[in-house]
CSV table of C-alpha atoms in Angstrom, one decimal:
chain,number,residue,atom,x,y,z
A,1,MET,CA,-71.3,-41.7,-79.7
A,2,ILE,CA,-69.5,-44.8,-78.4
A,3,ASP,CA,-66.2,-43.2,-78.9
A,4,ILE,CA,-67.3,-40.2,-76.8
A,5,VAL,CA,-68.5,-42.5,-74.0
A,6,VAL,CA,-65.2,-44.4,-74.1
A,7,ARG,CA,-63.2,-41.1,-73.8
A,8,VAL,CA,-65.3,-39.9,-70.9
A,9,LEU,CA,-65.6,-43.1,-68.9
A,10,LEU,CA,-62.4,-45.0,-69.5
A,11,MET,CA,-59.7,-42.6,-70.5
A,12,PRO,CA,-57.5,-40.6,-68.1
A,13,PRO,CA,-57.7,-38.0,-66.7
A,14,MET,CA,-61.5,-37.9,-66.9
A,15,SER,CA,-61.9,-41.5,-65.7
A,16,LEU,CA,-59.7,-40.8,-62.7
A,17,ILE,CA,-61.5,-37.6,-61.9
A,18,MET,CA,-64.8,-39.4,-62.0
A,19,LEU,CA,-63.3,-42.0,-59.6
A,20,ILE,CA,-62.3,-39.3,-57.2
A,21,LEU,CA,-65.8,-37.8,-57.3
A,22,ALA,CA,-67.4,-41.2,-56.9
A,23,GLY,CA,-65.4,-41.6,-53.7
A,24,TYR,CA,-66.6,-38.3,-52.4
A,25,ALA,CA,-70.2,-39.4,-53.1
A,26,LEU,CA,-69.7,-42.7,-51.4
A,27,ARG,CA,-68.4,-41.0,-48.2
A,28,ARG,CA,-71.9,-39.9,-47.2
A,29,ARG,CA,-72.9,-43.5,-46.7
A,30,TRP,CA,-69.6,-45.4,-46.5
A,31,PRO,CA,-67.0,-43.0,-45.2
A,32,ARG,CA,-64.0,-45.4,-45.1
A,33,SER,CA,-64.8,-46.9,-48.5
A,34,GLY,CA,-65.4,-43.5,-50.0
A,35,ARG,CA,-62.1,-42.1,-48.7
A,36,ALA,CA,-60.3,-45.2,-50.1
A,37,VAL,CA,-61.8,-44.7,-53.5
A,38,SER,CA,-61.0,-41.0,-53.6
A,39,ARG,CA,-57.4,-41.6,-52.5
A,40,LEU,CA,-57.0,-44.3,-55.1
A,41,GLY,CA,-58.2,-42.0,-57.9
A,42,LEU,CA,-56.0,-39.2,-56.7
A,43,ALA,CA,-52.9,-41.4,-56.4
A,44,ALA,CA,-53.5,-42.8,-59.9
A,45,LEU,CA,-54.0,-39.3,-61.3
A,46,LEU,CA,-50.7,-38.1,-59.8
A,47,VAL,CA,-48.7,-41.2,-60.9
A,48,LEU,CA,-50.1,-41.3,-64.5
A,49,SER,CA,-49.6,-37.6,-65.0
A,50,THR,CA,-45.8,-38.1,-64.7
A,51,SER,CA,-43.7,-39.4,-67.6
A,52,ALA,CA,-42.1,-42.0,-65.3
A,53,GLY,CA,-45.5,-43.2,-64.1
A,54,SER,CA,-46.9,-43.4,-67.7
A,55,LEU,CA,-44.2,-46.0,-68.4
A,56,LEU,CA,-46.4,-48.5,-66.4
A,57,LEU,CA,-48.8,-48.4,-69.4
A,58,VAL,CA,-46.4,-47.4,-72.2
A,59,ARG,CA,-43.5,-49.8,-71.8
A,60,PRO,CA,-45.5,-53.1,-72.2
A,61,LEU,CA,-47.0,-51.7,-75.4
A,62,GLU,CA,-43.7,-50.7,-76.9
A,63,GLN,CA,-42.2,-54.1,-76.0
A,64,LEU,CA,-44.6,-55.7,-78.4
A,65,THR,CA,-42.6,-54.3,-81.3
A,66,ALA,CA,-39.0,-53.3,-82.1
A,67,PRO,CA,-37.2,-50.7,-84.2
A,68,LEU,CA,-36.7,-51.5,-87.8
A,69,ALA,CA,-33.2,-52.8,-88.4
A,70,ASP,CA,-32.6,-52.3,-92.1
A,71,ALA,CA,-35.3,-50.9,-94.4
A,72,ARG,CA,-33.4,-51.7,-97.6
A,73,ALA,CA,-33.2,-55.4,-96.6
A,74,SER,CA,-36.8,-55.7,-95.6
A,75,GLY,CA,-38.1,-56.9,-98.9
A,76,ALA,CA,-41.0,-54.4,-98.7
A,77,GLN,CA,-42.6,-53.1,-101.9
A,78,ALA,CA,-44.2,-49.9,-100.4
A,79,ILE,CA,-44.4,-47.8,-97.3
A,80,VAL,CA,-47.7,-47.1,-95.5
A,81,VAL,CA,-48.0,-44.3,-92.9
A,82,LEU,CA,-51.1,-43.9,-90.7
A,83,ALA,CA,-52.8,-40.7,-89.9
A,84,ALA,CA,-53.3,-39.3,-86.4
A,85,GLY,CA,-55.0,-35.9,-86.3
A,86,ASN,CA,-55.3,-32.5,-88.1
A,87,VAL,CA,-55.0,-28.9,-87.0
A,88,HIS,CA,-57.9,-27.1,-88.6
A,89,ALA,CA,-57.3,-23.8,-90.3
A,90,ALA,CA,-53.7,-23.2,-89.3
A,91,PRO,CA,-53.2,-19.4,-89.7
A,92,GLU,CA,-49.5,-19.7,-90.4
A,93,TYR,CA,-50.4,-21.9,-93.4
A,94,GLY,CA,-52.9,-19.4,-94.8
A,95,GLY,CA,-55.8,-21.1,-93.1
A,96,ALA,CA,-55.1,-24.6,-94.5
A,97,ASP,CA,-55.6,-27.8,-92.5
A,98,ILE,CA,-52.3,-29.4,-91.5
A,99,PRO,CA,-51.3,-32.7,-89.8
A,100,ASP,CA,-51.0,-32.5,-86.0
A,101,ASP,CA,-47.8,-33.1,-84.1
A,102,ILE,CA,-48.5,-36.8,-83.7
A,103,ALA,CA,-49.0,-37.2,-87.4
A,104,LEU,CA,-45.9,-35.2,-88.2
A,105,LEU,CA,-43.7,-37.5,-86.2
A,106,ARG,CA,-44.9,-40.4,-88.3
A,107,LEU,CA,-44.5,-38.4,-91.5
A,108,ARG,CA,-40.9,-37.5,-90.7
A,109,TYR,CA,-40.0,-41.2,-90.2
A,110,ALA,CA,-41.9,-42.2,-93.3
A,111,ALA,CA,-40.0,-39.6,-95.3
A,112,HIS,CA,-36.7,-40.8,-93.9
A,113,LEU,CA,-37.6,-44.4,-95.0
A,114,GLN,CA,-38.7,-43.3,-98.4
A,115,HIS,CA,-35.5,-41.4,-99.0
A,116,ALA,CA,-33.5,-44.4,-97.9
A,117,THR,CA,-35.4,-47.0,-100.0
A,118,ASN,CA,-37.1,-45.0,-102.8
A,119,LEU,CA,-40.2,-47.1,-102.2
A,120,PRO,CA,-43.6,-45.8,-103.2
A,121,LEU,CA,-45.5,-44.4,-100.3
A,122,LEU,CA,-49.2,-44.6,-99.2
A,123,VAL,CA,-50.8,-42.2,-96.7
A,124,SER,CA,-53.9,-43.5,-95.0
A,125,GLY,CA,-56.5,-41.4,-93.1
A,126,GLY,CA,-60.1,-40.2,-93.7
A,127,ASN,CA,-62.5,-38.3,-91.4
A,128,GLY,CA,-62.9,-35.5,-94.0
A,129,GLU,CA,-66.0,-33.3,-94.0
A,130,PRO,CA,-66.3,-31.8,-97.5
A,131,ASP,CA,-69.4,-29.8,-96.7
A,132,LYS,CA,-67.4,-28.0,-94.0
A,133,GLY,CA,-64.3,-27.6,-96.1
A,134,ILE,CA,-62.4,-30.1,-94.0
A,135,PRO,CA,-60.1,-32.4,-96.1
A,136,PRO,CA,-59.4,-36.0,-95.3
A,137,LYS,CA,-56.3,-36.5,-93.2
A,138,ALA,CA,-54.5,-38.3,-96.0
A,139,VAL,CA,-54.8,-35.1,-98.1
A,140,THR,CA,-53.0,-32.9,-95.5
A,141,MET,CA,-50.4,-35.7,-94.9
A,142,ALA,CA,-49.7,-36.0,-98.6
A,143,ARG,CA,-49.3,-32.2,-98.9
A,144,ALA,CA,-46.9,-32.0,-96.0
A,145,LEU,CA,-44.8,-34.9,-97.4
A,146,ARG,CA,-44.6,-33.3,-100.8
A,147,GLU,CA,-44.1,-29.7,-99.8
A,148,ASP,CA,-42.3,-29.9,-96.5
A,149,PHE,CA,-40.4,-33.2,-96.6
A,150,ARG,CA,-39.8,-33.2,-100.4
A,151,THR,CA,-41.2,-36.8,-100.5
A,152,PRO,CA,-43.4,-38.2,-103.3
A,153,VAL,CA,-46.7,-39.8,-102.4
A,154,ALA,CA,-48.0,-42.6,-104.7
A,155,TRP,CA,-51.4,-43.2,-103.1
A,156,THR,CA,-53.8,-41.4,-100.7
A,157,GLU,CA,-56.4,-43.5,-98.9
A,158,GLU,CA,-59.0,-41.0,-97.8
A,159,ARG,CA,-62.0,-43.1,-96.6
A,160,SER,CA,-60.8,-44.7,-93.3
A,161,ALA,CA,-62.1,-43.6,-89.9
A,162,ASP,CA,-60.0,-45.9,-87.7
A,163,THR,CA,-57.1,-48.4,-87.7
A,164,THR,CA,-59.2,-51.3,-89.0
A,165,GLN,CA,-60.4,-49.2,-91.9
A,166,ASN,CA,-56.9,-47.9,-92.5
A,167,ALA,CA,-55.9,-51.5,-93.1
A,168,MET,CA,-58.9,-52.6,-95.1
A,169,TYR,CA,-58.9,-49.7,-97.6
A,170,SER,CA,-55.1,-49.5,-97.9
A,171,ALA,CA,-54.8,-53.2,-98.5
A,172,ALA,CA,-57.4,-53.0,-101.4
A,173,MET,CA,-55.4,-50.2,-103.1
A,174,LEU,CA,-52.0,-51.9,-102.6
A,175,LYS,CA,-53.2,-55.3,-103.8
A,176,ALA,CA,-54.6,-53.7,-106.9
A,177,ALA,CA,-51.1,-52.3,-107.5
A,178,GLY,CA,-49.5,-55.7,-106.9
A,179,VAL,CA,-48.1,-54.8,-103.5
A,180,ARG,CA,-48.2,-57.5,-100.8
A,181,ARG,CA,-45.3,-56.6,-98.4
A,182,VAL,CA,-45.2,-53.1,-96.8
A,183,LEU,CA,-43.2,-51.1,-94.3
A,184,LEU,CA,-45.9,-49.9,-91.8
A,185,VAL,CA,-45.2,-46.6,-90.1
A,186,THR,CA,-46.9,-45.5,-86.9
A,187,HIS,CA,-46.1,-44.9,-83.2
A,188,ALA,CA,-44.5,-47.7,-81.3
A,189,MET,CA,-47.4,-47.8,-78.9
A,190,HIS,CA,-49.9,-48.1,-81.8
A,191,MET,CA,-47.9,-50.7,-83.8
A,192,ALA,CA,-49.2,-53.9,-82.2
A,193,ARG,CA,-52.8,-53.0,-83.0
A,194,ALA,CA,-52.0,-51.6,-86.5
A,195,GLU,CA,-49.8,-54.6,-87.4
A,196,ARG,CA,-52.6,-57.1,-86.5
A,197,ALA,CA,-55.2,-55.1,-88.5
A,198,PHE,CA,-53.0,-55.0,-91.6
A,199,ARG,CA,-52.1,-58.7,-91.4
A,200,ALA,CA,-55.8,-59.4,-91.1
A,201,ALA,CA,-56.4,-57.4,-94.2
A,202,GLY,CA,-54.0,-59.8,-96.1
A,203,LEU,CA,-50.8,-57.8,-96.2
A,204,ASP,CA,-47.3,-59.0,-95.2
A,205,VAL,CA,-46.2,-56.4,-92.7
A,206,VAL,CA,-42.7,-55.2,-91.7
A,207,PRO,CA,-43.2,-53.0,-88.6
A,208,ALA,CA,-41.5,-49.6,-88.8
A,209,PRO,CA,-42.4,-48.0,-85.5
A,210,THR,CA,-41.3,-44.5,-84.4
A,211,MET,CA,-41.3,-42.7,-81.1
A,212,PHE,CA,-40.2,-45.2,-78.4
A,213,TYR,CA,-41.1,-43.1,-75.3
A,214,SER,CA,-40.0,-45.9,-72.9
A,215,ARG,CA,-36.4,-45.9,-74.1
A,216,SER,CA,-35.6,-42.4,-72.9
A,217,THR,CA,-33.3,-42.1,-69.9
A,218,LEU,CA,-35.1,-41.4,-66.6
A,219,SER,CA,-34.5,-38.0,-65.1
A,220,PRO,CA,-35.8,-36.2,-62.0
A,221,LEU,CA,-38.2,-34.1,-64.1
A,222,MET,CA,-39.9,-37.3,-65.3
A,223,PHE,CA,-41.3,-37.8,-61.8
A,224,VAL,CA,-43.0,-34.3,-61.9
A,225,PRO,CA,-46.7,-34.3,-63.0
A,226,GLY,CA,-47.2,-32.6,-66.4
A,227,TRP,CA,-49.0,-32.7,-69.7
A,228,SER,CA,-46.5,-35.0,-71.4
A,229,GLY,CA,-47.0,-37.7,-68.8
A,230,MET,CA,-50.8,-37.5,-69.0
A,231,PHE,CA,-50.6,-37.5,-72.8
A,232,ARG,CA,-48.6,-40.7,-72.8
A,233,SER,CA,-50.9,-42.3,-70.3
A,234,TYR,CA,-53.9,-41.2,-72.3
A,235,TYR,CA,-52.5,-42.6,-75.5
A,236,ALA,CA,-51.4,-45.9,-73.9
A,237,THR,CA,-54.8,-46.4,-72.4
A,238,HIS,CA,-56.4,-45.8,-75.8
A,239,GLU,CA,-54.2,-48.5,-77.2
A,240,TRP,CA,-54.9,-51.0,-74.4
A,241,ILE,CA,-58.6,-50.5,-75.0
A,242,GLY,CA,-58.1,-50.8,-78.7
A,243,LEU,CA,-56.2,-54.0,-78.4
A,244,ALA,CA,-58.9,-55.5,-76.1
A,245,TRP,CA,-61.6,-54.5,-78.5
A,246,GLN,CA,-59.6,-55.9,-81.4
A,247,ARG,CA,-59.3,-59.3,-79.7
A,248,LEU,CA,-62.9,-59.4,-78.9
A,249,HIS,CA,-63.8,-58.9,-82.5
């Protein structure tokens, strides 16, 4: 319930649409203030729906981490890759659940690192609903790694519902196997929050972020509103809220 409220009230584009509507409501009693609020919401909606505008939120997050320099020299004992989402009942896979496009980007990089280092790999992600035939995210991730990326998976952590639980449950499994230092794979925007969670769980973390959106070269099309810009703004806002929540707790 709290997650739904956060998505509705704080995340773009809905938060900005609500700001625009609030401005129209205010115009009946305070015309100037109402117009100002509506214009602010509309301007923010237009800016944040462009890939260039999303950099206002994305770049500071990605600057909190850096690309992995040398996986072989990291001293890591295992690789951990975090879940994102699932596509339910994909028809091209015979109705099986599969990792979504965000998860696949992480899996691709995790497979790349595993092939380069031969380290054992753990996939972390729960949210399964067995009564509805929906497997945990870790199960679909492991299947994709083994079947599509020809990459072995040593552990599947299937209980976690968020990043904090990713860290807590993964750390318990890894410590039991004598693993203390890990390569942590997730999106660059997510890395700061994920790294803090895994360090708090008692693991020595070597960040292995993927997908640095802010490092792409600016082009005229990046100033045109579109779904990719809004997706990046949405994702970045989610991470800023997550970081604030993490610091409060």
